[in-house]
Short mmCIF file of C-alpha atoms in Angstrom, two decimals:
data_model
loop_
_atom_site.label_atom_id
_atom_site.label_comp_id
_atom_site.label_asym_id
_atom_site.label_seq_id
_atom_site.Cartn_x
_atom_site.Cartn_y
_atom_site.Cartn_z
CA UNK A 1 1.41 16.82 8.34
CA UNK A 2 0.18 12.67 8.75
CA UNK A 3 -2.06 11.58 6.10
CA UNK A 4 -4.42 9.26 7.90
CA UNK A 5 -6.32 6.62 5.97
CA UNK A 6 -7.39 2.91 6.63
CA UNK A 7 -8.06 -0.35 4.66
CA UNK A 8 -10.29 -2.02 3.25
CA UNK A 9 -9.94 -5.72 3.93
CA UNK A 10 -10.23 -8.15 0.92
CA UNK A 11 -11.26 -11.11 2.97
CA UNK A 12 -14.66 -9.11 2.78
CA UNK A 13 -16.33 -9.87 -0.57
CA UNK A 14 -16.52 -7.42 -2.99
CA UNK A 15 -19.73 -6.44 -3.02
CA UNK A 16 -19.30 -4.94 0.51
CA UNK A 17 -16.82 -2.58 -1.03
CA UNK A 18 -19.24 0.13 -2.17
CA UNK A 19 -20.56 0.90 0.81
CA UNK A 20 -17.75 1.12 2.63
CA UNK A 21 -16.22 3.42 -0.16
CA UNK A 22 -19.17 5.20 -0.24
CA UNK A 23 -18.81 5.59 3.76
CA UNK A 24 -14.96 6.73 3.60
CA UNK A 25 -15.93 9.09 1.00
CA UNK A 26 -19.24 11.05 2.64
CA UNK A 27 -16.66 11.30 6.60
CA UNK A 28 -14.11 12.74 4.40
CA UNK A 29 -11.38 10.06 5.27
CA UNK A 30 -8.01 11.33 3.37
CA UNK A 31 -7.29 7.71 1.88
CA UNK A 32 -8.42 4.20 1.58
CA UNK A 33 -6.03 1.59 0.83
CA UNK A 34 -7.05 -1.96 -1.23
CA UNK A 35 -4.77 -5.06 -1.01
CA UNK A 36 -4.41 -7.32 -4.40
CA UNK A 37 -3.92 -10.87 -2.11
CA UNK A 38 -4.19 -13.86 -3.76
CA UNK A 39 -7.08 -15.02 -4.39
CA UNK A 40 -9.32 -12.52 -3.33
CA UNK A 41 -9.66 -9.28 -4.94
CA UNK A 42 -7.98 -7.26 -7.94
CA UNK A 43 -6.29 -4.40 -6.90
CA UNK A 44 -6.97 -2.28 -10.08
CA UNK A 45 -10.26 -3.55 -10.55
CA UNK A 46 -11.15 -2.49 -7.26
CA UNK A 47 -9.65 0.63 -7.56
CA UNK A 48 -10.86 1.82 -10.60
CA UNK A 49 -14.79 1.02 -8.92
CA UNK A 50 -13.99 3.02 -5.46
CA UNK A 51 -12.71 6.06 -7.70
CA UNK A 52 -15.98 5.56 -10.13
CA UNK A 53 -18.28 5.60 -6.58
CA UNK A 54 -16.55 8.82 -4.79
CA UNK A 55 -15.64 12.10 -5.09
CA UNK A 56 -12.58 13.08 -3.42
CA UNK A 57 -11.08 9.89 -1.34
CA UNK A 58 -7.33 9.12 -2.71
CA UNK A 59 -7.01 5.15 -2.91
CA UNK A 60 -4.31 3.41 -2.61
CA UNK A 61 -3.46 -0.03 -3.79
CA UNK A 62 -0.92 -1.53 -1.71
CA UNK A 63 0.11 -3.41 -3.62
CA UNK A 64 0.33 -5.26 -6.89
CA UNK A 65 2.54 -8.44 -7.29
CA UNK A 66 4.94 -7.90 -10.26
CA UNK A 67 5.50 -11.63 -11.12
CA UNK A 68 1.56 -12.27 -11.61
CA UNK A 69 1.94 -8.70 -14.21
CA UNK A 70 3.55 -7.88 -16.77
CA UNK A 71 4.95 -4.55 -16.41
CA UNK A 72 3.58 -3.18 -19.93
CA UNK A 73 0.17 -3.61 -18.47
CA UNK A 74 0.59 -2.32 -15.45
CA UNK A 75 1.52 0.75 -16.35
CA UNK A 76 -1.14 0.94 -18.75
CA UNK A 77 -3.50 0.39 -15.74
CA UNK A 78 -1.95 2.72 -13.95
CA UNK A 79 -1.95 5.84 -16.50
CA UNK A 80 -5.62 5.03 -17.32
CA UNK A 81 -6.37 5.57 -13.55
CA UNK A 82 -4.41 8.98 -13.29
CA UNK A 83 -6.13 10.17 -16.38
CA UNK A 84 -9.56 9.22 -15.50
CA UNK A 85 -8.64 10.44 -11.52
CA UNK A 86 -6.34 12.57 -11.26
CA UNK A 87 -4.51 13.36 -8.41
CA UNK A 88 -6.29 10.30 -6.83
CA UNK A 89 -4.62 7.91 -7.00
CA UNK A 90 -1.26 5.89 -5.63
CA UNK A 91 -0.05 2.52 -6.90
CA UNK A 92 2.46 0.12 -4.74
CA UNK A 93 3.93 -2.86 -6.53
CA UNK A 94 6.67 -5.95 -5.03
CA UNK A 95 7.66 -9.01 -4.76
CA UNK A 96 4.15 -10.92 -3.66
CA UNK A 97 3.83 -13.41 -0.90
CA UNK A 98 6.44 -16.11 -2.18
CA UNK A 99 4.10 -19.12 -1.76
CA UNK A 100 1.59 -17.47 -3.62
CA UNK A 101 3.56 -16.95 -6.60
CA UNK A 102 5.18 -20.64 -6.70
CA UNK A 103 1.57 -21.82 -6.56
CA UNK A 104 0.35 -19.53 -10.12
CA UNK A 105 3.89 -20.53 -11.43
CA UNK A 106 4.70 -16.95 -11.39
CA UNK A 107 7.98 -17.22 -8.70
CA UNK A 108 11.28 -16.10 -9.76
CA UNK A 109 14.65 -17.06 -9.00
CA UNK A 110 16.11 -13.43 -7.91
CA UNK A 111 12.79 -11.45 -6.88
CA UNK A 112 15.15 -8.63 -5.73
CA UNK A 113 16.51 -8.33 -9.42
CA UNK A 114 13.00 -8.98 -10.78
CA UNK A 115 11.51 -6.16 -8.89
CA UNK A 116 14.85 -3.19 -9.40
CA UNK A 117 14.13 -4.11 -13.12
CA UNK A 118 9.88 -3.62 -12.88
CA UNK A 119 10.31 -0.42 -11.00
CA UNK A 120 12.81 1.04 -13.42
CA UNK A 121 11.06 0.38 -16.80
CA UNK A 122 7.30 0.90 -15.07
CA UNK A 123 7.94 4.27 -13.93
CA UNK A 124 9.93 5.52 -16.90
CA UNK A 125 6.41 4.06 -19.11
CA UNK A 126 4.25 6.19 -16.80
CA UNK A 127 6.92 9.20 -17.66
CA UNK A 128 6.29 9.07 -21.01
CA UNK A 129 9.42 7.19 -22.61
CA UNK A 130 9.65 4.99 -24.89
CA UNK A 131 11.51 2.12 -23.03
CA UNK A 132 13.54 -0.61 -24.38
CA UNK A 133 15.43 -3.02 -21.80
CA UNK A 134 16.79 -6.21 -22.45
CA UNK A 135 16.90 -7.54 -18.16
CA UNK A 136 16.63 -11.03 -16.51
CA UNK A 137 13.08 -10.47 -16.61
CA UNK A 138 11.79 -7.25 -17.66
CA UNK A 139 12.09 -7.06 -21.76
CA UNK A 140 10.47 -4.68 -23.54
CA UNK A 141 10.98 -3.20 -26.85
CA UNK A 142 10.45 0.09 -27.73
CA UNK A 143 7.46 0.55 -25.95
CA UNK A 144 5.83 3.94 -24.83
CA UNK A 145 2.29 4.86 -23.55
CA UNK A 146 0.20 6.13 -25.76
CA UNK A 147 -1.71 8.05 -23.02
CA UNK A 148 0.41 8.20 -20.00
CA UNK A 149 -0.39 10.16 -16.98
CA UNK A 150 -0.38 14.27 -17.52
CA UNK A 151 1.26 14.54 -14.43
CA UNK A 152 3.51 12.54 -12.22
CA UNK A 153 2.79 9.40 -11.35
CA UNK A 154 4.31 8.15 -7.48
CA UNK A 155 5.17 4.67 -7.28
CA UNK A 156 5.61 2.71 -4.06
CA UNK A 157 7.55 -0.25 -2.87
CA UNK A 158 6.33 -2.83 -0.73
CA UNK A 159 9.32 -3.52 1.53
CA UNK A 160 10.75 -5.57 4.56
CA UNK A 161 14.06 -7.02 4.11
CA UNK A 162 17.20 -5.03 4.19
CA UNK A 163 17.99 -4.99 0.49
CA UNK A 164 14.49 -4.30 -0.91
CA UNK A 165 14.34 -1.15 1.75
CA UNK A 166 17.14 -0.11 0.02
CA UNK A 167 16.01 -0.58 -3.70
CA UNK A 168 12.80 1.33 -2.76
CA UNK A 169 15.01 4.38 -1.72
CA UNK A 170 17.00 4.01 -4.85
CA UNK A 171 14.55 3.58 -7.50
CA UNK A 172 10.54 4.29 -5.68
CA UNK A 173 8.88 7.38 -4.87
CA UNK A 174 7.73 6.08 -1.52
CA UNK A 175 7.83 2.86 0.47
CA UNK A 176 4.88 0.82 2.32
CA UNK A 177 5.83 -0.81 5.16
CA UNK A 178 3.15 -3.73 6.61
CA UNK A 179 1.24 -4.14 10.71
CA UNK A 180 4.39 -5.85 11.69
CA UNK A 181 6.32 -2.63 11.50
CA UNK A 182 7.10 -1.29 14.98
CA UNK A 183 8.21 2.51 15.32
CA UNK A 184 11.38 1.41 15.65
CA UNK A 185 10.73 -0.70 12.81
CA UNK A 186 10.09 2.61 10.95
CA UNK A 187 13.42 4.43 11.90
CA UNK A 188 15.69 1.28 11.12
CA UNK A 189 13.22 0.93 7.68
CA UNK A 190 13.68 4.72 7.15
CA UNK A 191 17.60 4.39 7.80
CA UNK A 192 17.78 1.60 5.01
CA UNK A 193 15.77 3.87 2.51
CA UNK A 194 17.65 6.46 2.85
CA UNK A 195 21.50 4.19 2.02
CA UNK A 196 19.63 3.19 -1.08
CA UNK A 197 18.37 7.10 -1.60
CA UNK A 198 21.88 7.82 -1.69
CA UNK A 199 23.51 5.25 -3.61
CA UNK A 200 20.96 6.74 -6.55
CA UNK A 201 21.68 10.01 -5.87
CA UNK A 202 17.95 10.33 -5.19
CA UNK A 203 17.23 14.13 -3.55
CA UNK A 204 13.40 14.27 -3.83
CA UNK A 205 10.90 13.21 -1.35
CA UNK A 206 10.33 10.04 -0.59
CA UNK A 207 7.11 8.98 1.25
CA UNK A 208 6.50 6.32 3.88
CA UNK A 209 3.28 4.51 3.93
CA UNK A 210 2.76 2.11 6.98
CA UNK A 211 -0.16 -0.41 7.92
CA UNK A 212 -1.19 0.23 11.65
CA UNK A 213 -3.40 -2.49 13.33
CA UNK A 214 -6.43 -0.86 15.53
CA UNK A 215 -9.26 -1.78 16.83
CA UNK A 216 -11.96 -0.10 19.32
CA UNK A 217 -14.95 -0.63 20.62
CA UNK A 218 -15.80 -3.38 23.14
CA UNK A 219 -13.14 -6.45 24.16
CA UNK A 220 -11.07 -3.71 21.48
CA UNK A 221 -7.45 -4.84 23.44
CA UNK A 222 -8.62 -8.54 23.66
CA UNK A 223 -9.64 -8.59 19.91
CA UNK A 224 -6.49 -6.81 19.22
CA UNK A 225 -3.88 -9.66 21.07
CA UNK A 226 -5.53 -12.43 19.49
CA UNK A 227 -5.20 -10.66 15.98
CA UNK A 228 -1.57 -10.62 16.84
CA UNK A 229 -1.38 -14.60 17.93
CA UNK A 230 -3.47 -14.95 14.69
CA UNK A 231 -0.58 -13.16 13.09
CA UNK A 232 2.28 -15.05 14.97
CA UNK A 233 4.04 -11.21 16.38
CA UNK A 234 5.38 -11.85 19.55
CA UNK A 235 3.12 -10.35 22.42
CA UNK A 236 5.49 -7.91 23.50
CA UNK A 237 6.17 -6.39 20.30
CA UNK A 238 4.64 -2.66 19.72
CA UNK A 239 2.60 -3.48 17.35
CA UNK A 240 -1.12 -2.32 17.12
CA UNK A 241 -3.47 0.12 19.29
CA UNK A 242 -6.66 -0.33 20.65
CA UNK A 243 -9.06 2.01 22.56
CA UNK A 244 -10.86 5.14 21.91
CA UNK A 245 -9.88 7.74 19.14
CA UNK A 246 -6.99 9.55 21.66
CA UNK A 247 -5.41 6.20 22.34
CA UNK A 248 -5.44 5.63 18.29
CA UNK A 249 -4.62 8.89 17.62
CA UNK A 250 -2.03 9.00 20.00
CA UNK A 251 -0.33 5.31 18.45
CA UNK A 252 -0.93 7.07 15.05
CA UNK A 253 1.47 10.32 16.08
CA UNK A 254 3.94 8.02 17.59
CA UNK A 255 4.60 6.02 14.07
CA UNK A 256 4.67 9.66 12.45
CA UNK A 257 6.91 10.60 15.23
CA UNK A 258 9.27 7.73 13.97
CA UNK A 259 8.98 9.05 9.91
CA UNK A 260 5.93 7.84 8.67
CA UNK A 261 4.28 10.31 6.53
CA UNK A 262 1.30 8.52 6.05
CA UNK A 263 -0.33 6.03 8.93
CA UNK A 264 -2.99 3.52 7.23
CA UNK A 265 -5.57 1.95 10.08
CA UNK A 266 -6.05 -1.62 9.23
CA UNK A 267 -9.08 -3.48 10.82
CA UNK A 268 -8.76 -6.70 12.52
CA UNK A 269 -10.00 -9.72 10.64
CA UNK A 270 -13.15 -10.15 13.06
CA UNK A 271 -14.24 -6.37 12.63
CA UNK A 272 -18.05 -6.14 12.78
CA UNK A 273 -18.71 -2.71 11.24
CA UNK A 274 -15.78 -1.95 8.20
CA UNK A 275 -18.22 1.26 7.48
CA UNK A 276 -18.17 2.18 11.07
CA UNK A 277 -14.51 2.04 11.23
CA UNK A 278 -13.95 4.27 8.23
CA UNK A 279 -15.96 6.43 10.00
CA UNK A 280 -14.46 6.27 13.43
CA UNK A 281 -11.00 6.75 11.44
CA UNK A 282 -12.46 9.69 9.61
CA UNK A 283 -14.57 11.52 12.15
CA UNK A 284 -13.06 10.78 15.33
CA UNK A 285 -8.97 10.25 14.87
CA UNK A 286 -8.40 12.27 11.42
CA UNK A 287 -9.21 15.47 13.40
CA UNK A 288 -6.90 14.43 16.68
CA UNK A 289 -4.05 13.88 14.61
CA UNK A 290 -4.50 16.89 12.22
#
């Protein structure tokens, strides 16, 4: 079955956030995803106040850059969010937008190496170990979580290239792929996951999560191509949907047709009504696709 959920922008301040949680929450949407971009939002901040507001909504914070963290405190973060929500609650961490980074003096020579090393010793914390590694980056010494999660904790990668694809399969529980992911983006990314799957000798599941531009309403396909130009995607890539709930419903089945397990509606930048659309993706496409 597709998990359907849908974003919450953070070029909208923060204080619009409870309303629109509030709005995902009281439709019944499955999930709503936050973005920790630079310099806009926290992702764990804002996470921690949408799971406060609601009652049942999973969010999903896709994702956290690991050079601006240490990894001791993210999973720290993390745990405190499973035990306060559990079940809840699903945390994505990689590289970060490069320029960002090199601006905070946060970038890294190898982020590749940086981010195999994060992924190993964060999700071992949030098993309970007591960790000591001695990596590139990533040095920790003897430390364990006091209160780690009581049960599992999934960890996603935020992926693109080739080789981190392939670390996601081998070390992640899931993978987030972004807007600029056609379906066959989605087979060719699920291909890669699955090399790096076996080169671990991974055999559980492993969950993709991909961003899916949409927009409805009126000018909805006009809105939609300059969104792309805004973006720089070529015109004639498959990218994006626009219409009523069948034609977004229908785009949603066709990324789920190509092995994404969970389809996250992202707004355009200009959208006029954020609470409307988590309602539009709740009440009106949620039910087509389920």
């Amino acid at each position: 079955m597709t998990t359907l959920g849908a974003v919450f922008l953070p070029q909208l301040p923060p204080e619009r956030l409870r309303a629109v949680a509030r709005a995902a929450d009281d439709a019944g949407l499955a999930e709503l995803w936050l973005w920790e971009d630079c310099f806009l939002e926290s992702g764990i901040a804002s996470a921690a106040a949408v799971l406060a507001w609601t009652e049942r909504v999973r969010v999903g914070v896709g994702l956290l850059p690991v050079p601006l963290r240490n990894v001791a405190l993210t999973a720290m973060e993390t745990a405190t969010l499973h035990r306060l929500f559990p079940g809840r609650v699903a945390i994505g961490v990689g590289h970060g937008v490069q320029d960002w980074m090199a601006q905070v003096g946060a970038r890294v020579e190898s982020p590749v190496t940086l981010l195999r090393e994060y992924v190993v010793a964060l999700r071992a914390l949030l098993r309970g170990e007591q960790v000591t590694m001695d990596g590139r980056y990533v040095r920790l010494d003897k430390v364990a979580l006091d209160w780690p999660p009581a049960s599992t904790a999934t960890i996603y990668v935020g992926a693109t290239g080739p080789r981190t694809l392939r670390l996601s399969g081998e070390t992640a529980d899931g993978t987030i792929l972004t807007c600029a992911t056609s379906p066959e983006g989605v087979r060719r990314a699920r291909g890669l996951i699955d090399e790096g799957r076996a080169a671990g000798d991974r055999t559980d599941a492993h969950s993709v999560v991909v961003y899916l531009l949409a927009a409805t309403g009126p000018r909805a396909a006009e809105r939609l191509d300059a969104e792309r130009r805004r973006f720089g995607y070529d015109p004639g890539q498959d990218l994006g949907v626009a219409g009523d709930a069948r034609a977004v419903a229908g785009a949603v089945r066709r990324w789920a047709d190509a092995g994404a397990d969970t389809v996250v509606l992202q707004p355009l930048s200009d959208e006029p009504d954020p609470e409307g659309f988590v309602r539009f993706v709740a009440r009106e496409v949620q039910p087509l696709v389920a």
